N, CA and C of each residue as an Amber inpcrd file, in Angstrom:
protein
   462
   2.9850000   0.1070000   6.4450000   3.2870000   0.4300000   4.8550000
   2.2360000  -0.4240000   4.4410000   1.5890000  -0.1190000   3.4450000
   0.8230000  -1.0110000   2.2320000   0.9410000  -1.4190000   1.6430000
   0.7540000  -2.2330000  -0.0380000   1.0050000  -2.1340000  -1.0150000
  -0.1250000  -3.3910000  -1.5330000  -0.3560000  -3.1310000  -3.0800000
  -0.7150000  -4.3390000  -3.9710000   0.1740000  -4.6060000  -4.9090000
   0.6960000  -5.8550000  -4.9230000   1.2600000  -6.9330000  -6.5760000
   0.5100000  -6.3680000  -7.8780000  -0.4420000  -5.8660000  -8.0120000
  -0.6510000  -5.4200000  -9.6680000  -0.3730000  -4.7000000  -9.9360000
   0.4870000  -4.7380000 -10.5260000   1.4080000  -3.6070000 -10.5950000
   0.7810000  -2.9860000 -12.1970000   0.2540000  -3.7790000 -13.1310000
  -0.4570000  -3.8180000 -14.5600000  -1.2180000  -2.6340000 -14.8840000
  -2.0440000  -2.4570000 -12.9730000  -3.4860000  -2.0880000 -13.2520000
  -2.5030000  -0.0110000 -13.2010000  -3.8640000   0.2720000 -13.9130000
  -3.3190000   1.6450000 -14.3630000  -3.8720000   2.4270000 -13.5880000
  -4.7320000   2.6490000 -12.4720000  -5.0400000   3.7220000 -11.4270000
  -4.8940000   2.5210000  -9.9230000  -4.6070000   3.8750000  -9.1720000
  -4.5570000   2.8690000  -7.2420000  -5.2990000   4.3440000  -6.8270000
  -5.9730000   3.4680000  -6.0340000  -6.6500000   5.0150000  -4.8440000
  -6.3930000   4.5460000  -3.4780000  -5.3100000   4.8780000  -2.6600000
  -5.8480000   4.7150000  -1.0280000  -6.4860000   5.4780000  -0.2120000
  -7.1410000   5.6520000   0.6340000  -7.6160000   6.1030000   1.1000000
  -7.8360000   5.9110000   3.0160000  -7.3190000   6.4430000   3.7920000
  -6.5640000   6.5980000   4.5910000  -7.2930000   6.4070000   6.0800000
  -8.4170000   6.8800000   6.2020000  -9.7690000   6.8650000   6.8060000
  -9.4520000   8.3090000   7.6520000  -8.5450000   9.3640000   7.6400000
  -8.6060000  10.2200000   8.0820000  -8.2260000  11.5170000   7.1620000
  -9.1140000  11.2080000   6.0850000  -9.1120000  11.9740000   4.9240000
  -7.6330000  12.2280000   3.8530000  -6.6300000  11.6030000   4.2540000
  -5.5780000  11.5880000   3.5160000  -5.6880000  10.7530000   2.2820000
  -5.1340000  10.5460000   1.2990000  -5.5140000  10.3110000  -0.1950000
  -4.2400000  10.0060000  -0.8070000  -4.3000000   8.5780000  -1.5360000
  -2.7430000   8.6830000  -2.5180000  -3.5080000   8.0650000  -3.5520000
  -2.3440000   8.2240000  -4.4700000  -2.5660000   7.2250000  -5.7070000
  -1.4610000   6.2980000  -6.3680000  -0.8120000   6.1310000  -5.9790000
   0.4180000   5.0330000  -6.3030000   0.0690000   3.8040000  -5.9410000
   0.8850000   2.9140000  -6.3980000   0.9040000   1.1410000  -5.9040000
   1.1960000   1.2000000  -4.7580000   2.1430000   1.5800000  -3.7950000
   2.6340000   0.9750000  -2.3480000   2.5340000   2.9080000  -1.9650000
   2.1080000   2.5480000  -0.3150000   2.6820000   4.0130000   0.2430000
   2.9200000   3.0960000   1.7550000   3.9540000   4.1550000   2.7080000
   4.0510000   4.3980000   3.5140000   3.5840000   5.4890000   4.3450000
   2.3020000   5.3190000   5.3010000   1.8650000   6.1510000   6.2100000
   2.1470000   6.4810000   7.4930000   1.6960000   7.6940000   8.1660000
   1.9840000   7.4480000   9.4870000   0.5620000   8.2620000  10.0540000
  -0.2060000   7.8690000  11.1110000  -1.5330000   8.4140000  11.7900000
  -0.9750000   9.5170000  12.7250000  -1.7650000  10.4790000  12.7160000
  -1.2820000  11.7100000  13.7090000  -1.4220000  11.3180000  15.1250000
  -2.4350000  10.7000000  14.7830000  -3.1020000  10.2010000  16.6610000
  -3.5880000   8.9160000  16.4210000  -3.9700000   8.5060000  17.9090000
  -4.1710000   7.1060000  18.1910000  -6.0620000   7.0060000  17.3650000
  -6.4240000   6.1560000  17.0440000  -7.6240000   5.6780000  16.9530000
  -8.0060000   4.8840000  16.3400000  -9.5250000   4.1250000  15.2420000
  -9.4830000   3.0680000  14.5280000 -10.0260000   4.1910000  13.4130000
  -9.4750000   3.5520000  12.1340000  -9.4770000   4.1720000  10.9090000
  -9.7730000   3.2220000   9.4240000 -10.5250000   3.1960000   8.5750000
 -11.2260000   2.4570000   7.7340000  -9.9420000   2.5980000   6.5690000
  -8.8050000   2.1360000   6.4350000  -8.2940000   2.0120000   5.0920000
  -8.7410000   1.3860000   3.9660000  -8.9590000   2.0510000   2.8820000
  -9.0480000   1.1940000   1.6790000  -8.3310000   1.5920000   0.6380000
  -8.6130000   0.8050000  -0.4510000  -7.6460000   0.4970000  -1.8440000
  -8.7300000   0.2150000  -2.7830000  -8.6180000   1.1390000  -3.7220000
  -9.8670000   0.7060000  -5.2220000  -8.4740000   0.7780000  -6.0910000
  -8.8480000  -0.3570000  -7.0580000  -8.0780000  -0.3790000  -8.1790000
  -8.4710000  -0.7510000  -9.4040000  -7.8750000  -0.3680000 -10.5100000
  -8.4750000  -0.0670000 -11.2050000  -7.7380000  -0.6860000 -12.6160000
  -8.8820000  -1.4470000 -13.7810000  -7.7020000  -1.8500000 -14.5620000
  -7.9120000  -2.7110000 -14.7620000  -6.5420000  -3.7660000 -15.3730000
  -6.3610000  -5.0010000 -15.7120000  -6.5920000  -6.1050000 -14.3550000
  -6.4110000  -5.3180000 -13.4010000  -6.8780000  -6.4540000 -12.3630000
  -8.7390000  -6.6820000 -12.1860000  -9.0250000  -6.3140000 -13.3850000
 -10.4560000  -6.5260000 -13.2050000 -11.5500000  -5.1600000 -13.1420000
 -11.8860000  -4.7330000 -13.7320000 -12.5810000  -3.6560000 -13.5900000
 -11.9220000  -2.5780000 -12.5900000 -12.9240000  -1.9650000 -11.7580000
 -12.5850000  -1.7670000 -10.1640000 -13.1290000  -2.6110000  -9.3230000
 -11.6910000  -2.9320000  -8.4470000 -12.2370000  -3.4980000  -7.1870000
 -11.7400000  -2.9510000  -6.0940000 -12.1930000  -3.1450000  -4.7720000
 -11.9380000  -2.2060000  -3.5740000 -11.8950000  -3.0890000  -2.5330000
 -10.9530000  -2.9900000  -1.5280000 -11.1280000  -4.0440000  -0.5020000
 -10.3370000  -2.9620000   0.8760000 -11.0980000  -2.8620000   2.2620000
 -11.3840000  -2.3730000   3.1750000 -10.8020000  -2.8130000   4.3280000
  -9.6890000  -2.4890000   5.2950000  -9.2620000  -2.7800000   6.5370000
  -9.5270000  -2.2240000   7.6710000  -9.3380000  -2.1820000   9.0980000
  -9.5580000  -1.2130000   9.9260000  -8.5550000  -1.8190000  10.4250000
  -8.0120000  -0.2110000  10.4960000  -6.3080000  -0.0150000  11.3060000
  -6.7260000   0.5730000  12.7670000  -6.4250000  -0.2100000  13.7480000
  -6.2490000   0.5370000  14.8310000  -4.9990000   1.2660000  15.4420000
  -4.8370000   2.1260000  15.9040000  -3.3380000   2.8620000  16.1340000
  -3.2970000   3.4500000  17.8420000  -3.1440000   2.5740000  18.4070000
  -3.6470000   2.6060000  19.7110000  -2.2260000   3.1780000  20.6110000
  -1.1810000   3.6640000  20.0840000   0.1430000   5.0070000  20.8680000
   0.9080000   5.6270000  19.9240000   1.9890000   5.9520000  20.4920000
   2.8770000   6.0290000  19.7300000   4.0760000   5.2560000  19.5310000
   4.6870000   5.5150000  18.3790000   5.1320000   4.4230000  17.6420000
   6.5460000   4.4890000  18.6620000   7.7190000   3.5050000  17.5830000
   8.4660000   2.9400000  18.9850000   9.9300000   3.4160000  18.3400000
   9.2240000   4.6400000  17.7980000  10.5310000   5.4900000  17.3920000
   9.9940000   7.0260000  17.7270000   9.3900000   7.7780000  18.9050000
   8.9060000   8.7800000  19.0890000   8.0130000   9.4480000  18.6940000
   7.0880000   8.8030000  17.3510000   6.7370000   9.9100000  16.2510000
   7.0500000  10.1410000  15.1280000   8.2260000   9.4620000  15.2240000
   8.8560000   9.3320000  13.6710000   8.8020000   7.7320000  13.1440000
   8.9660000   8.1090000  11.8030000   8.3630000   6.5480000  10.9410000
  10.0060000   6.1670000  10.6950000   9.8800000   5.0350000  11.4020000
  11.2390000   4.1410000  11.3460000  11.6710000   3.8140000  10.2370000
  12.5800000   4.3520000   9.6700000  13.7090000   3.7510000   8.7980000
  13.9140000   2.7220000   8.4460000  13.5800000   2.2770000   6.8980000
  13.5420000   0.3680000   6.5500000  15.2720000   0.7060000   6.6770000
  15.0890000  -0.9070000   7.0760000  16.4890000  -1.0270000   7.2160000
  16.9910000  -1.7330000   8.7120000  16.1020000  -1.3750000   9.6580000
  16.6190000  -1.8430000  10.6880000  17.1830000  -3.3770000  11.0530000
  16.0790000  -3.8420000  10.6310000  16.4920000  -5.6780000  10.5250000
  16.4000000  -5.7500000   9.0120000  17.8550000  -7.1320000   8.3010000
  17.7330000  -7.0820000   7.4090000  16.7860000  -8.9720000   7.7440000
  16.4000000  -9.4170000   6.3070000  15.4940000 -10.6630000   6.0220000
  15.9840000 -11.5740000   5.2400000  16.7400000 -12.6250000   5.6950000
  17.4530000 -12.7690000   4.5080000  17.3820000 -14.4740000   4.7940000
  17.3000000 -15.7560000   3.5380000  16.7300000 -15.4590000   1.9830000
  15.5810000 -14.5520000   1.6450000  15.2360000 -14.3460000   0.8710000
  13.6110000 -13.5260000   0.8030000  13.3640000 -13.9280000  -0.9240000
  13.1470000 -14.7330000  -1.7560000  12.0750000 -16.3610000  -1.3300000
  13.4590000 -17.0510000  -0.1540000  12.5300000 -17.6830000   0.8930000
  13.0220000 -18.2110000   1.8180000  12.1780000 -19.7390000   1.3100000
  12.9080000 -20.9780000   1.7700000  11.9160000 -21.8370000   1.9820000
  12.0080000 -22.9580000   3.4420000  13.2170000 -23.4470000   3.7990000
  13.2270000 -24.1320000   4.9770000  13.4380000 -22.8340000   6.7130000
  14.1510000 -22.2150000   6.4060000  14.3050000 -21.0000000   7.4050000
  14.1300000 -19.6190000   6.9270000  13.9350000 -18.9070000   7.1280000
  14.3510000 -17.1460000   7.2000000  15.0360000 -17.1410000   8.5100000
  16.2100000 -15.8460000   8.0340000  16.5230000 -15.1350000   8.9150000
  16.5920000 -13.9170000   9.3190000  16.6110000 -13.2890000  10.4050000
  16.0280000 -11.9950000  10.8650000  17.5100000 -11.6150000  11.6370000
  18.4270000 -10.6700000  10.7860000  19.4650000  -9.6520000  11.8260000
  19.2950000  -8.1380000  11.9030000  19.6220000  -8.0890000  12.9280000
  19.4620000  -6.6600000  13.4190000  20.3450000  -5.3940000  12.6220000
  20.2020000  -4.5070000  12.1930000  21.6260000  -3.9040000  12.0980000
  21.9840000  -2.6480000  12.6710000  21.5980000  -2.2130000  13.9510000
  21.9340000  -1.9180000  14.8700000  22.0730000  -3.0440000  15.9060000
  22.1700000  -2.5400000  17.6690000  22.2590000  -3.2320000  18.6700000
  21.1370000  -2.7490000  19.0270000  20.4850000  -3.5010000  19.4630000
  18.9960000  -3.8380000  20.3190000  19.3720000  -4.5550000  21.6250000
  18.5200000  -3.4610000  22.5850000  18.3000000  -3.8700000  24.0270000
  17.0910000  -4.3210000  24.4380000  16.4650000  -5.5130000  25.0740000
  15.1320000  -5.5160000  25.0940000  14.4030000  -6.6690000  24.5290000
  13.2110000  -6.9500000  24.9070000  12.8560000  -8.4530000  23.8310000
  12.2460000  -7.8630000  22.2410000  12.7070000  -8.9960000  21.9070000
  12.0740000  -8.5340000  20.2180000  11.1460000  -9.9120000  19.9090000
  10.0580000  -9.5830000  19.2150000   9.2820000 -10.8000000  18.6110000
   9.0510000 -10.9900000  17.4970000   9.0490000 -11.3740000  16.8090000
   8.3720000 -11.9090000  15.1090000   7.3540000 -12.3590000  14.6210000
   6.1940000 -11.9350000  14.0390000   5.2590000 -12.7410000  13.6470000
   5.0690000 -13.0360000  11.9120000   4.9760000 -13.8880000  11.9830000
   4.4520000 -14.1610000  10.0240000   3.4120000 -14.3480000   9.9250000
   2.3660000 -13.6340000   9.4330000   1.1570000 -13.6330000   8.5760000
   0.5640000 -13.9790000   7.3000000  -0.3370000 -14.4410000   7.0780000
  -0.9930000 -15.0740000   5.9210000  -1.9860000 -13.2200000   5.4760000
  -2.5410000 -13.1000000   4.4370000  -3.0590000 -11.8690000   4.1890000
  -4.5500000 -11.7710000   4.9100000  -4.4020000 -12.5700000   5.0910000
  -6.3350000 -12.4080000   6.0120000  -5.5580000 -12.0700000   7.2310000
  -4.5230000 -11.8990000   7.9390000  -4.0030000 -11.6410000   9.3110000
  -3.6240000 -12.6020000  10.1140000  -3.8830000 -14.3310000   9.4160000
  -3.7410000 -15.4450000  10.1630000  -2.1540000 -15.5970000  10.8820000
  -1.8190000 -15.5970000  12.2930000  -0.7780000 -16.2650000  12.5620000
   0.1150000 -17.5280000  12.2070000   0.9010000 -17.4400000  11.0650000
   1.3430000 -18.9700000  10.7730000   2.6750000 -19.4010000  11.3550000
   3.6150000 -18.8160000  11.5570000   5.2930000 -18.6700000  12.2530000
   5.0640000 -17.9260000  13.3620000   5.6890000 -17.8050000  14.5760000
   6.3160000 -17.0810000  15.2380000   7.3940000 -17.3210000  15.9130000
   8.0560000 -15.9930000  16.3750000   9.4690000 -16.1390000  17.6860000
   8.4560000 -15.5260000  18.8450000   8.3190000 -15.9010000  19.7690000
   7.7490000 -15.1190000  21.0870000   9.0110000 -13.9490000  21.4970000
   8.3650000 -13.3610000  22.1480000   9.1790000 -11.8590000  22.4480000
  10.2210000 -12.7010000  23.0100000  11.6940000 -12.1050000  23.0110000
  12.7510000 -13.0630000  23.6100000  13.8320000 -11.8650000  23.3170000
  14.7330000 -12.2180000  24.5800000  16.4610000 -11.1430000  24.1340000
  16.4970000 -11.6850000  22.9820000  17.0710000 -10.5210000  22.3580000
  18.3470000 -10.3400000  21.2610000  19.3750000 -10.9280000  20.8750000
  19.9460000 -11.5650000  20.3690000  21.2020000 -11.6290000  20.1230000
  21.5950000 -11.1670000  18.6500000  21.0920000 -10.7210000  18.1890000
  21.4790000  -9.7130000  16.8960000  20.7570000 -10.3890000  15.7030000
  20.6060000 -11.4580000  16.0930000  19.5600000 -12.6210000  14.7370000
  18.7360000 -13.7140000  15.5110000  18.2560000 -14.0780000  14.3280000
  17.0150000 -14.8200000  15.0850000  16.6190000 -15.6570000  13.7240000
  15.5660000 -16.9600000  13.6270000  15.2800000 -17.6120000  12.4750000
  14.0760000 -18.2070000  12.6030000  13.4440000 -18.5550000  12.0320000
  11.7170000 -18.5540000  12.1100000  12.0490000 -19.9090000  10.7010000
  11.6400000 -20.7360000  11.5510000  11.4970000 -22.4200000  10.7400000
  10.3200000 -22.0030000   9.9590000  10.0100000 -22.4400000   8.6950000
   8.9970000 -22.7680000   7.6980000   8.5880000 -24.1510000   6.7850000
   9.4070000 -24.9690000   8.0820000   9.2540000 -25.9360000   6.8060000
   7.5100000 -26.8040000   6.7270000   6.4220000 -25.9040000   7.9620000
   5.2520000 -26.2340000   7.9580000   4.5890000 -25.0150000   7.3130000
   5.1500000 -24.2190000   6.6710000   3.9900000 -22.7080000   5.9950000
   4.0500000 -23.1470000   4.4000000   3.0090000 -23.2280000   4.0410000
   2.7670000 -23.0830000   2.7750000   3.1090000 -22.5200000   1.6350000
   3.9220000 -22.6730000   0.5100000   4.2670000 -21.7910000  -0.4760000
   3.4230000 -20.5170000  -0.2500000   3.6990000 -19.0440000  -1.0810000
   3.0710000 -18.2870000  -0.8090000   3.7410000 -17.0770000  -0.5970000
   2.7480000 -16.1100000  -0.4990000   3.2530000 -14.6940000   0.2900000
   2.4120000 -14.3800000   1.6480000   3.4930000 -13.9480000   2.5420000
   3.3050000 -13.6060000   3.5990000   3.5860000 -11.8400000   4.1190000
   3.5380000 -11.7650000   5.1880000   3.8750000 -10.9980000   6.0080000
   4.3720000 -10.7140000   7.2840000   5.7450000 -10.1040000   7.2450000
   6.1860000 -10.1150000   8.8090000   5.4210000  -9.2690000   9.4240000
   6.0490000  -8.8490000  10.9560000   5.7660000  -7.6290000  11.6730000
   6.9690000  -7.9850000  13.3420000   7.9320000  -7.2800000  12.8770000
   9.0220000  -7.1640000  14.1190000   8.7030000  -6.2470000  15.1110000
   8.4890000  -6.9900000  16.5410000   8.1970000  -5.7540000  17.2870000
   9.6120000  -6.0140000  18.2020000   9.7760000  -4.8430000  18.9650000
  10.9350000  -4.0330000  19.9960000  10.1550000  -3.4450000  20.8160000
  10.1830000  -4.7570000  22.5370000   9.4650000  -4.3540000  23.9180000
   8.1970000  -3.9860000  23.0900000   7.2110000  -4.7270000  22.2880000
   6.1690000  -4.8010000  22.1350000   5.5480000  -3.4490000  20.8470000
   6.5430000  -2.7470000  20.8070000   6.7130000  -1.8880000  19.7110000
   6.7290000  -2.3200000  18.5630000   5.9100000  -1.9320000  17.3280000
   6.0510000  -2.5280000  15.7690000   7.3620000  -1.5540000  15.3130000
   8.3120000  -2.3480000  14.6420000   9.2530000  -1.5450000  14.0700000
   9.4700000  -1.4380000  12.6350000   8.9990000  -2.7510000  12.4660000
   8.9920000  -3.1530000  11.0260000   8.3310000  -3.9700000  10.3830000
   8.0340000  -3.9640000   9.0300000   6.9960000  -4.7430000   8.7420000
   7.4190000  -5.0960000   7.1380000   7.4810000  -6.1410000   6.3710000
   7.1270000  -6.0990000   4.9920000   6.6900000  -7.7900000   4.7380000
   6.9470000  -7.8360000   3.3130000   6.5260000  -9.5150000   2.4230000
   7.5280000 -10.0190000   2.4620000   7.3080000 -11.1190000   2.6400000
   7.9120000 -12.8020000   2.4050000   7.7350000 -13.4740000   1.8440000
   8.6420000 -14.2700000   0.8690000   7.2770000 -14.9210000  -0.0910000
   8.4160000 -16.6220000   0.2040000   7.3300000 -17.6770000   0.4370000
   8.0350000 -18.9880000   1.0010000   7.7400000 -19.5220000  -0.4300000
   8.9230000 -20.1570000  -0.7850000   8.9150000 -21.3720000  -1.8140000
   8.9720000 -22.4090000  -1.4660000   9.0600000 -23.5700000  -2.3300000
   9.3580000 -24.8860000  -2.1740000   9.8190000 -25.5950000  -3.2100000
């Protein structure tokens, strides 16, 4: 899942690195096979002419759902925006180790909950995390199941 927060721009061009191209502000996409792909987004308009950003995506195996995109809502995240703590709760029973990481836009980990047995909910302490936009990733048994945005405020 990828997105941009520049909603006022009149044009978006996503290139997924495997021939797929999209022109919406945000997308969800699943690659058909393992490999290394170069993802790019070009934004035109009020964000300043045309700007392009690229990222390398490594797909190393099958998804945690056996090939299907995981439906949104396996986990609820609250509050969002958050300040002191953020809570993650599963909507369905889970067995196995669950890990949660909070990343900056450049990919640096700023907070994490190491893989551990899941009791239905968990929290991350945000006391040391500066205000801003972050990205979370949740893994079950080492397989990514949900990603999203988290706003930290003060």
